[in-house]
Amino acid sequence: MESNTDGAKEQVCLEKDGQKICSLYERLQRVPDRRKERGKRYQAAIVLTLLVLAKLAGEKQMSGIAQWARLRASWLSEVLPLRSGKLPCANTYQYVCDHIDKEVLDAEVEAFTASNAAKLPQAKAGHKHKWRQLALDGKVLRGTDRQAAPGRDAKMVVSAYEVQARRVWKQAQVEKKGQEPQAALNLIEQVDLQGYVVSADALHTRPKWCRAVRQQGGHYLLIVKGNRKELYEDIALLFEAGPLPDLPEQRAQTVDKKHGRLETRTLRISSALTDYLKPGWPDVAQVLQIERRVTRGGKTTCECAYGFTSLASHEATPHQVIEFIRHHWQIENVLHWRRDVTLGEDACQVSRGQTPSVLVTLNNLVLFLLDRTGTRNAATTIRSFAANPAQALALIMTLNL
């Protein structure tokens, strides 16, 4: 990766084919800063840039980010417009995060990742069929949970993760405990879902949610559990009876052998219940059973789950449906797990104000930038950036992402 930070002190933006193309740094400059002018020593865009830069180099806590920047004060003063040549303390980072316009920050980050998503190595490989997938799920910020005062809920966000582009498409904060389904519904109602299949777990298996996805032009794929007992029993009964001539079904299977285990997934999918379920479940087209059989160390375990989708058999093959089910878990394995472990989100001690939510947005952005490099191991790339931070700065300042 080439690193070129020449001209970094200037606003980075240009016109190409009638469209304005902006670097991440230029987009961060658009985020309104609500601090009072008096005593405003550091531009908000600079503080946000330092946060992203330090996170790309492996720093996880505010104190570590502040020290990392101060140890590189001479170099940073050369490549960033620091008025005094000094770097912020840890409290300044949090104060700036608490006073920027978070909605604008989210919008600018979403626009940046959208404009660069097609250039990701992962986006160019595989996923040849016409549907793109959004995986929807919520996540509690564990650091705020541990620090929450009695009677105060931990902070939580719900995200729509675009699987092929490996980016957070949209994100919303959950205001109170138990309001994740409503937050997810509000998020869905804001976006155009043409060409997308939205997958979600059983918490979101609600007629109103299904209707919203279809009204926005998308398709849904949902898991059914005990919270929808009657629906669960109807689907289970169909597949327990086995294939019957008057109840046709299709099948697909995948087999993976890695990490010392053999995993077989078998999908059975049928349109036999479509007319029966449609009065209560808008546009349902097929119901499904997914069986996961894992053999490790001579021991075999078997799990069975049920679900349904608005995709008809002519719109997606059984192999595509089983692919959607598997890829749904990328929101856990590729997004949430890496935020928690690689970026230390669970261990973060910041719990007050809007800073925890701002850090979530920045963590999403950092993972997108890491994936932009084509890495298969984020921790390895972070160590590389720690040794050569100019490479990380090039991702933020340059246009050729």
GROMACS .gro file of C-alpha atoms in nm:
model
  401
    1MET     CA    1   0.000   0.000   0.000
    2GLU     CA    2   0.140   0.337  -0.096
    3SER     CA    3   0.126   0.613   0.160
    4ASN     CA    4   0.111   0.969   0.042
    5THR     CA    5   0.002   1.244   0.277
    6ASP     CA    6   0.128   1.540   0.072
    7GLY     CA    7  -0.128   1.817   0.083
    8ALA     CA    8  -0.307   1.666   0.379
    9LYS     CA    9  -0.346   2.008   0.535
   10GLU     CA   10  -0.572   2.112   0.250
   11GLN     CA   11  -0.936   2.017   0.204
   12VAL     CA   12  -0.945   1.703  -0.011
   13CYS     CA   13  -1.234   1.703  -0.258
   14LEU     CA   14  -1.270   1.701  -0.636
   15GLU     CA   15  -1.524   1.679  -0.917
   16LYS     CA   16  -1.535   1.370  -1.139
   17ASP     CA   17  -1.801   1.292  -1.401
   18GLY     CA   18  -2.024   1.561  -1.254
   19GLN     CA   19  -2.010   1.410  -0.905
   20LYS     CA   20  -1.831   1.540  -0.600
   21ILE     CA   21  -1.585   1.284  -0.466
   22CYS     CA   22  -1.456   1.344  -0.116
   23SER     CA   23  -1.196   1.191   0.109
   24LEU     CA   24  -1.291   1.083   0.458
   25TYR     CA   25  -1.109   1.383   0.601
   26GLU     CA   26  -1.317   1.624   0.391
   27ARG     CA   27  -1.636   1.452   0.506
   28LEU     CA   28  -1.532   1.481   0.870
   29GLN     CA   29  -1.487   1.854   0.813
   30ARG     CA   30  -1.859   1.877   0.734
   31VAL     CA   31  -1.966   1.753   1.077
   32PRO     CA   32  -2.101   2.050   1.278
   33ASP     CA   33  -1.921   2.128   1.603
   34ARG     CA   34  -2.154   2.257   1.877
   35ARG     CA   35  -1.882   2.371   2.114
   36LYS     CA   36  -1.855   2.738   2.197
   37GLU     CA   37  -1.592   2.922   1.995
   38ARG     CA   38  -1.412   3.044   2.304
   39GLY     CA   39  -1.138   2.802   2.394
   40LYS     CA   40  -1.189   2.583   2.086
   41ARG     CA   41  -0.826   2.487   2.035
   42TYR     CA   42  -0.873   2.184   1.808
   43GLN     CA   43  -1.100   2.146   1.508
   44ALA     CA   44  -1.354   1.869   1.548
   45ALA     CA   45  -1.243   1.714   1.217
   46ILE     CA   46  -0.886   1.693   1.345
   47VAL     CA   47  -0.994   1.528   1.670
   48LEU     CA   48  -1.207   1.274   1.482
   49THR     CA   49  -0.919   1.207   1.242
   50LEU     CA   50  -0.683   1.143   1.533
   51LEU     CA   51  -0.936   0.904   1.687
   52VAL     CA   52  -0.966   0.704   1.365
   53LEU     CA   53  -0.590   0.712   1.307
   54ALA     CA   54  -0.509   0.586   1.657
   55LYS     CA   55  -0.773   0.314   1.635
   56LEU     CA   56  -0.627   0.197   1.305
   57ALA     CA   57  -0.298   0.167   1.493
   58GLY     CA   58  -0.454  -0.046   1.766
   59GLU     CA   59  -0.539   0.199   2.046
   60LYS     CA   60  -0.864   0.118   2.228
   61GLN     CA   61  -0.901   0.361   2.521
   62MET     CA   62  -0.922   0.741   2.521
   63SER     CA   63  -0.611   0.767   2.736
   64GLY     CA   64  -0.419   0.542   2.498
   65ILE     CA   65  -0.538   0.738   2.195
   66ALA     CA   66  -0.427   1.067   2.354
   67GLN     CA   67  -0.084   0.931   2.445
   68TRP     CA   68  -0.038   0.769   2.103
   69ALA     CA   69  -0.100   1.106   1.933
   70ARG     CA   70   0.123   1.302   2.171
   71LEU     CA   71   0.414   1.063   2.113
   72ARG     CA   72   0.386   1.149   1.742
   73ALA     CA   73   0.331   1.522   1.785
   74SER     CA   74   0.612   1.627   1.548
   75TRP     CA   75   0.492   1.409   1.261
   76LEU     CA   76   0.123   1.491   1.313
   77SER     CA   77   0.201   1.865   1.319
   78GLU     CA   78   0.355   1.826   0.974
   79VAL     CA   79   0.065   1.641   0.814
   80LEU     CA   80  -0.239   1.791   0.995
   81PRO     CA   81  -0.341   2.155   1.052
   82LEU     CA   82  -0.268   2.169   1.425
   83ARG     CA   83  -0.263   2.534   1.522
   84SER     CA   84  -0.041   2.514   1.827
   85GLY     CA   85   0.153   2.202   1.740
   86LYS     CA   86   0.009   2.041   2.054
   87LEU     CA   87  -0.223   1.741   2.079
   88PRO     CA   88  -0.549   1.701   2.277
   89CYS     CA   89  -0.574   1.531   2.614
   90ALA     CA   90  -0.810   1.235   2.668
   91ASN     CA   91  -1.089   1.454   2.808
   92THR     CA   92  -1.083   1.673   2.497
   93TYR     CA   93  -1.153   1.376   2.273
   94GLN     CA   94  -1.459   1.288   2.478
   95TYR     CA   95  -1.574   1.650   2.500
   96VAL     CA   96  -1.556   1.688   2.121
   97CYS     CA   97  -1.744   1.362   2.067
   98ASP     CA   98  -2.016   1.483   2.302
   99HIS     CA   99  -2.060   1.811   2.113
  100ILE     CA  100  -2.054   1.717   1.745
  101ASP     CA  101  -2.370   1.655   1.546
  102LYS     CA  102  -2.388   1.277   1.557
  103GLU     CA  103  -2.663   1.251   1.295
  104VAL     CA  104  -2.447   1.435   1.044
  105LEU     CA  105  -2.146   1.221   1.140
  106ASP     CA  106  -2.348   0.905   1.075
  107ALA     CA  107  -2.471   1.042   0.741
  108GLU     CA  108  -2.121   1.138   0.626
  109VAL     CA  109  -1.974   0.802   0.727
  110GLU     CA  110  -2.259   0.620   0.551
  111ALA     CA  111  -2.202   0.829   0.236
  112PHE     CA  112  -1.827   0.763   0.248
  113THR     CA  113  -1.862   0.387   0.286
  114ALA     CA  114  -2.132   0.375   0.017
  115SER     CA  115  -1.916   0.559  -0.235
  116ASN     CA  116  -1.624   0.322  -0.171
  117ALA     CA  117  -1.806  -0.007  -0.111
  118ALA     CA  118  -1.790  -0.127  -0.471
  119LYS     CA  119  -1.410  -0.099  -0.461
  120LEU     CA  120  -1.369  -0.342  -0.173
  121PRO     CA  121  -1.200  -0.671  -0.269
  122GLN     CA  122  -1.479  -0.862  -0.090
  123ALA     CA  123  -1.748  -0.677  -0.287
  124LYS     CA  124  -1.593  -0.783  -0.617
  125ALA     CA  125  -1.577  -1.152  -0.534
  126GLY     CA  126  -1.869  -1.393  -0.516
  127HIS     CA  127  -2.234  -1.298  -0.457
  128LYS     CA  128  -2.316  -1.313  -0.828
  129HIS     CA  129  -2.695  -1.330  -0.791
  130LYS     CA  130  -2.913  -1.023  -0.818
  131TRP     CA  131  -2.997  -0.980  -0.448
  132ARG     CA  132  -2.787  -0.792  -0.198
  133GLN     CA  133  -2.826  -0.877   0.169
  134LEU     CA  134  -2.878  -0.664   0.479
  135ALA     CA  135  -2.832  -0.843   0.812
  136LEU     CA  136  -3.017  -0.670   1.095
  137ASP     CA  137  -2.929  -0.707   1.462
  138GLY     CA  138  -2.890  -0.510   1.785
  139LYS     CA  139  -2.592  -0.487   2.019
  140VAL     CA  140  -2.558  -0.372   2.377
  141LEU     CA  141  -2.250  -0.158   2.448
  142ARG     CA  142  -2.117  -0.364   2.738
  143GLY     CA  143  -1.893  -0.088   2.866
  144THR     CA  144  -2.194   0.133   2.926
  145ASP     CA  145  -2.375  -0.161   3.088
  146ARG     CA  146  -2.104  -0.201   3.353
  147GLN     CA  147  -2.090   0.173   3.415
  148ALA     CA  148  -2.466   0.235   3.415
  149ALA     CA  149  -2.611   0.383   3.731
  150PRO     CA  150  -2.902   0.204   3.903
  151GLY     CA  151  -3.221   0.263   3.708
  152ARG     CA  152  -3.035   0.368   3.394
  153ASP     CA  153  -3.024   0.140   3.090
  154ALA     CA  154  -2.707   0.050   2.906
  155LYS     CA  155  -2.674   0.200   2.561
  156MET     CA  156  -2.767  -0.014   2.263
  157VAL     CA  157  -2.761   0.021   1.885
  158VAL     CA  158  -2.934  -0.168   1.606
  159SER     CA  159  -2.753  -0.198   1.275
  160ALA     CA  160  -2.833  -0.294   0.917
  161TYR     CA  161  -2.512  -0.452   0.789
  162GLU     CA  162  -2.458  -0.485   0.414
  163VAL     CA  163  -2.299  -0.828   0.383
  164GLN     CA  164  -2.140  -0.800   0.038
  165ALA     CA  165  -1.987  -0.457   0.103
  166ARG     CA  166  -1.894  -0.536   0.466
  167ARG     CA  167  -2.026  -0.202   0.586
  168VAL     CA  168  -2.291  -0.070   0.822
  169TRP     CA  169  -2.560   0.059   0.587
  170LYS     CA  170  -2.772   0.224   0.855
  171GLN     CA  171  -2.761   0.240   1.233
  172ALA     CA  172  -3.002   0.360   1.501
  173GLN     CA  173  -2.978   0.399   1.875
  174VAL     CA  174  -3.220   0.207   2.095
  175GLU     CA  175  -3.357   0.453   2.346
  176LYS     CA  176  -3.475   0.213   2.617
  177LYS     CA  177  -3.452  -0.154   2.706
  178GLY     CA  178  -3.701  -0.363   2.509
  179GLN     CA  179  -3.731  -0.109   2.225
  180GLU     CA  180  -3.498  -0.282   1.976
  181PRO     CA  181  -3.787  -0.403   1.754
  182GLN     CA  182  -3.932  -0.051   1.731
  183ALA     CA  183  -3.587   0.099   1.657
  184ALA     CA  184  -3.536  -0.161   1.384
  185LEU     CA  185  -3.878  -0.082   1.237
  186ASN     CA  186  -3.802   0.291   1.235
  187LEU     CA  187  -3.470   0.220   1.062
  188ILE     CA  188  -3.634   0.006   0.792
  189GLU     CA  189  -3.900   0.270   0.722
  190GLN     CA  190  -3.631   0.527   0.636
  191VAL     CA  191  -3.456   0.346   0.350
  192ASP     CA  192  -3.513   0.221  -0.004
  193LEU     CA  193  -3.477  -0.158  -0.001
  194GLN     CA  194  -3.511  -0.223  -0.373
  195GLY     CA  195  -3.285  -0.515  -0.460
  196TYR     CA  196  -3.220  -0.612  -0.096
  197VAL     CA  197  -3.305  -0.914   0.114
  198VAL     CA  198  -3.322  -0.823   0.485
  199SER     CA  199  -3.243  -1.104   0.729
  200ALA     CA  200  -3.308  -1.086   1.103
  201ASP     CA  201  -3.344  -1.307   1.409
  202ALA     CA  202  -3.666  -1.414   1.582
  203LEU     CA  203  -3.697  -1.089   1.781
  204HIS     CA  204  -3.802  -0.911   1.462
  205THR     CA  205  -4.048  -1.176   1.343
  206ARG     CA  206  -4.347  -0.943   1.347
  207PRO     CA  207  -4.614  -0.880   1.081
  208LYS     CA  208  -4.562  -0.503   1.100
  209TRP     CA  209  -4.190  -0.542   1.037
  210CYS     CA  210  -4.251  -0.774   0.740
  211ARG     CA  211  -4.499  -0.526   0.595
  212ALA     CA  212  -4.249  -0.240   0.630
  213VAL     CA  213  -3.976  -0.431   0.445
  214ARG     CA  214  -4.212  -0.508   0.157
  215GLN     CA  215  -4.344  -0.151   0.144
  216GLN     CA  216  -3.986  -0.027   0.109
  217GLY     CA  217  -3.934  -0.258  -0.187
  218GLY     CA  218  -3.728  -0.531  -0.020
  219HIS     CA  219  -3.768  -0.897   0.070
  220TYR     CA  220  -3.734  -1.050   0.416
  221LEU     CA  221  -3.587  -1.371   0.558
  222LEU     CA  222  -3.675  -1.439   0.921
  223ILE     CA  223  -3.617  -1.707   1.183
  224VAL     CA  224  -3.913  -1.832   1.387
  225LYS     CA  225  -3.881  -1.935   1.753
  226GLY     CA  226  -4.099  -1.977   2.060
  227ASN     CA  227  -4.200  -1.611   2.073
  228ARG     CA  228  -4.427  -1.698   1.777
  229LYS     CA  229  -4.546  -2.031   1.909
  230GLU     CA  230  -4.834  -2.094   1.670
  231LEU     CA  231  -4.628  -2.003   1.363
  232TYR     CA  232  -4.339  -2.217   1.489
  233GLU     CA  233  -4.564  -2.518   1.541
  234ASP     CA  234  -4.727  -2.481   1.197
  235ILE     CA  235  -4.390  -2.480   1.018
  236ALA     CA  236  -4.247  -2.759   1.233
  237LEU     CA  237  -4.552  -2.978   1.166
  238LEU     CA  238  -4.510  -2.939   0.791
  239PHE     CA  239  -4.150  -3.062   0.792
  240GLU     CA  240  -4.203  -3.330   1.055
  241ALA     CA  241  -4.446  -3.497   0.815
  242GLY     CA  242  -4.167  -3.540   0.562
  243PRO     CA  243  -4.186  -3.484   0.185
  244LEU     CA  244  -4.531  -3.569   0.048
  245PRO     CA  245  -4.647  -3.573  -0.316
  246ASP     CA  246  -4.910  -3.305  -0.251
  247LEU     CA  247  -4.669  -3.095  -0.038
  248PRO     CA  248  -4.364  -3.050  -0.263
  249GLU     CA  249  -4.041  -2.908  -0.127
  250GLN     CA  250  -3.690  -2.825  -0.243
  251ARG     CA  251  -3.358  -2.896  -0.076
  252ALA     CA  252  -3.006  -2.760  -0.062
  253GLN     CA  253  -2.700  -2.865   0.135
  254THR     CA  254  -2.358  -2.725   0.216
  255VAL     CA  255  -2.062  -2.909   0.369
  256ASP     CA  256  -1.768  -2.732   0.533
  257LYS     CA  257  -1.461  -2.894   0.683
  258LYS     CA  258  -1.229  -2.665   0.873
  259HIS     CA  259  -1.082  -2.599   1.218
  260GLY     CA  260  -1.112  -2.968   1.304
  261ARG     CA  261  -1.485  -2.992   1.248
  262LEU     CA  262  -1.723  -3.110   0.980
  263GLU     CA  263  -2.035  -2.897   0.943
  264THR     CA  264  -2.331  -2.994   0.726
  265ARG     CA  265  -2.624  -2.760   0.670
  266THR     CA  266  -2.939  -2.897   0.510
  267LEU     CA  267  -3.219  -2.670   0.395
  268ARG     CA  268  -3.575  -2.782   0.322
  269ILE     CA  269  -3.799  -2.513   0.177
  270SER     CA  270  -4.163  -2.523   0.071
  271SER     CA  271  -4.445  -2.299  -0.048
  272ALA     CA  272  -4.714  -2.533   0.090
  273LEU     CA  273  -4.816  -2.296   0.373
  274THR     CA  274  -4.823  -1.976   0.168
  275ASP     CA  275  -5.203  -1.937   0.141
  276TYR     CA  276  -5.253  -2.047   0.501
  277LEU     CA  277  -5.007  -1.792   0.646
  278LYS     CA  278  -5.069  -1.492   0.420
  279PRO     CA  279  -5.364  -1.346   0.619
  280GLY     CA  280  -5.135  -1.288   0.916
  281TRP     CA  281  -4.793  -1.258   0.750
  282PRO     CA  282  -4.771  -1.016   0.455
  283ASP     CA  283  -4.634  -1.157   0.127
  284VAL     CA  284  -4.495  -1.477   0.282
  285ALA     CA  285  -4.388  -1.702  -0.007
  286GLN     CA  286  -4.201  -1.996   0.147
  287VAL     CA  287  -4.132  -2.159   0.484
  288LEU     CA  288  -3.810  -2.340   0.563
  289GLN     CA  289  -3.625  -2.574   0.793
  290ILE     CA  290  -3.249  -2.551   0.839
  291GLU     CA  291  -3.063  -2.839   1.005
  292ARG     CA  292  -2.705  -2.787   1.121
  293ARG     CA  293  -2.505  -3.099   1.199
  294VAL     CA  294  -2.154  -3.056   1.342
  295THR     CA  295  -1.901  -3.335   1.402
  296ARG     CA  296  -1.595  -3.257   1.609
  297GLY     CA  297  -1.367  -3.500   1.789
  298GLY     CA  298  -1.595  -3.791   1.711
  299LYS     CA  299  -1.896  -3.618   1.869
  300THR     CA  300  -2.190  -3.501   1.659
  301THR     CA  301  -2.445  -3.235   1.755
  302CYS     CA  302  -2.755  -3.140   1.561
  303GLU     CA  303  -2.960  -2.819   1.569
  304CYS     CA  304  -3.279  -2.745   1.381
  305ALA     CA  305  -3.436  -2.404   1.316
  306TYR     CA  306  -3.738  -2.280   1.123
  307GLY     CA  307  -3.805  -1.966   0.927
  308PHE     CA  308  -3.990  -1.805   0.638
  309THR     CA  309  -3.928  -1.563   0.355
  310SER     CA  310  -4.108  -1.341   0.107
  311LEU     CA  311  -3.879  -1.469  -0.171
  312ALA     CA  312  -4.066  -1.702  -0.405
  313SER     CA  313  -3.897  -2.009  -0.552
  314HIS     CA  314  -3.848  -1.835  -0.889
  315GLU     CA  315  -3.678  -1.536  -0.721
  316ALA     CA  316  -3.412  -1.725  -0.526
  317THR     CA  317  -3.290  -2.084  -0.546
  318PRO     CA  318  -3.261  -2.301  -0.233
  319HIS     CA  319  -2.882  -2.265  -0.254
  320GLN     CA  320  -2.917  -1.887  -0.249
  321VAL     CA  321  -3.151  -1.904   0.050
  322ILE     CA  322  -2.909  -2.119   0.248
  323GLU     CA  323  -2.638  -1.870   0.154
  324PHE     CA  324  -2.847  -1.585   0.295
  325ILE     CA  325  -2.895  -1.778   0.621
  326ARG     CA  326  -2.522  -1.842   0.656
  327HIS     CA  327  -2.422  -1.488   0.565
  328HIS     CA  328  -2.664  -1.337   0.817
  329TRP     CA  329  -2.416  -1.428   1.090
  330GLN     CA  330  -2.154  -1.198   0.941
  331ILE     CA  331  -2.312  -0.922   1.145
  332GLU     CA  332  -2.201  -1.113   1.454
  333ASN     CA  333  -1.871  -1.259   1.332
  334VAL     CA  334  -1.742  -0.983   1.106
  335LEU     CA  335  -1.893  -0.673   1.269
  336HIS     CA  336  -1.985  -0.722   1.636
  337TRP     CA  337  -1.708  -0.966   1.727
  338ARG     CA  338  -1.435  -0.752   1.569
  339ARG     CA  339  -1.570  -0.439   1.734
  340ASP     CA  340  -1.567  -0.614   2.073
  341VAL     CA  341  -1.237  -0.800   2.051
  342THR     CA  342  -1.019  -0.636   1.785
  343LEU     CA  343  -1.122  -0.278   1.867
  344GLY     CA  344  -1.196  -0.332   2.237
  345GLU     CA  345  -1.550  -0.194   2.235
  346ASP     CA  346  -1.672  -0.416   2.520
  347ALA     CA  347  -1.386  -0.301   2.743
  348CYS     CA  348  -1.437   0.071   2.673
  349GLN     CA  349  -1.501   0.266   2.994
  350VAL     CA  350  -1.673   0.565   2.828
  351SER     CA  351  -2.039   0.553   2.928
  352ARG     CA  352  -2.184   0.904   2.941
  353GLY     CA  353  -2.328   1.138   2.682
  354GLN     CA  354  -2.329   1.053   2.313
  355THR     CA  355  -1.960   0.956   2.306
  356PRO     CA  356  -2.027   0.577   2.324
  357SER     CA  357  -2.251   0.603   2.017
  358VAL     CA  358  -1.996   0.818   1.833
  359LEU     CA  359  -1.727   0.559   1.906
  360VAL     CA  360  -1.954   0.287   1.762
  361THR     CA  361  -1.978   0.484   1.437
  362LEU     CA  362  -1.600   0.532   1.430
  363ASN     CA  363  -1.542   0.164   1.503
  364ASN     CA  364  -1.766   0.072   1.210
  365LEU     CA  365  -1.564   0.309   0.996
  366VAL     CA  366  -1.229   0.166   1.113
  367LEU     CA  367  -1.338  -0.187   1.023
  368PHE     CA  368  -1.447  -0.065   0.680
  369LEU     CA  369  -1.107   0.099   0.625
  370LEU     CA  370  -0.929  -0.219   0.735
  371ASP     CA  371  -1.137  -0.424   0.492
  372ARG     CA  372  -1.053  -0.167   0.224
  373THR     CA  373  -0.692  -0.294   0.237
  374GLY     CA  374  -0.804  -0.645   0.142
  375THR     CA  375  -0.682  -0.790   0.470
  376ARG     CA  376  -0.788  -1.134   0.589
  377ASN     CA  377  -0.669  -1.056   0.940
  378ALA     CA  378  -0.756  -0.718   1.087
  379ALA     CA  379  -0.517  -0.757   1.383
  380THR     CA  380  -0.223  -0.810   1.146
  381THR     CA  381  -0.310  -0.497   0.948
  382ILE     CA  382  -0.348  -0.296   1.269
  383ARG     CA  383   0.003  -0.395   1.373
  384SER     CA  384   0.126  -0.285   1.032
  385PHE     CA  385  -0.044   0.053   1.072
  386ALA     CA  386   0.104   0.087   1.422
  387ALA     CA  387   0.451   0.052   1.270
  388ASN     CA  388   0.373   0.286   0.979
  389PRO     CA  389   0.087   0.526   1.066
  390ALA     CA  390   0.143   0.721   0.742
  391GLN     CA  391  -0.024   0.431   0.561
  392ALA     CA  392  -0.328   0.464   0.785
  393LEU     CA  393  -0.336   0.841   0.730
  394ALA     CA  394  -0.333   0.783   0.354
  395LEU     CA  395  -0.665   0.594   0.385
  396ILE     CA  396  -0.819   0.895   0.554
  397MET     CA  397  -0.673   1.167   0.333
  398THR     CA  398  -0.666   1.025  -0.017
  399LEU     CA  399  -0.947   0.990  -0.269
  400ASN     CA  400  -0.844   0.668  -0.442
  401LEU     CA  401  -1.010   0.431  -0.200
   0.00000   0.00000   0.00000
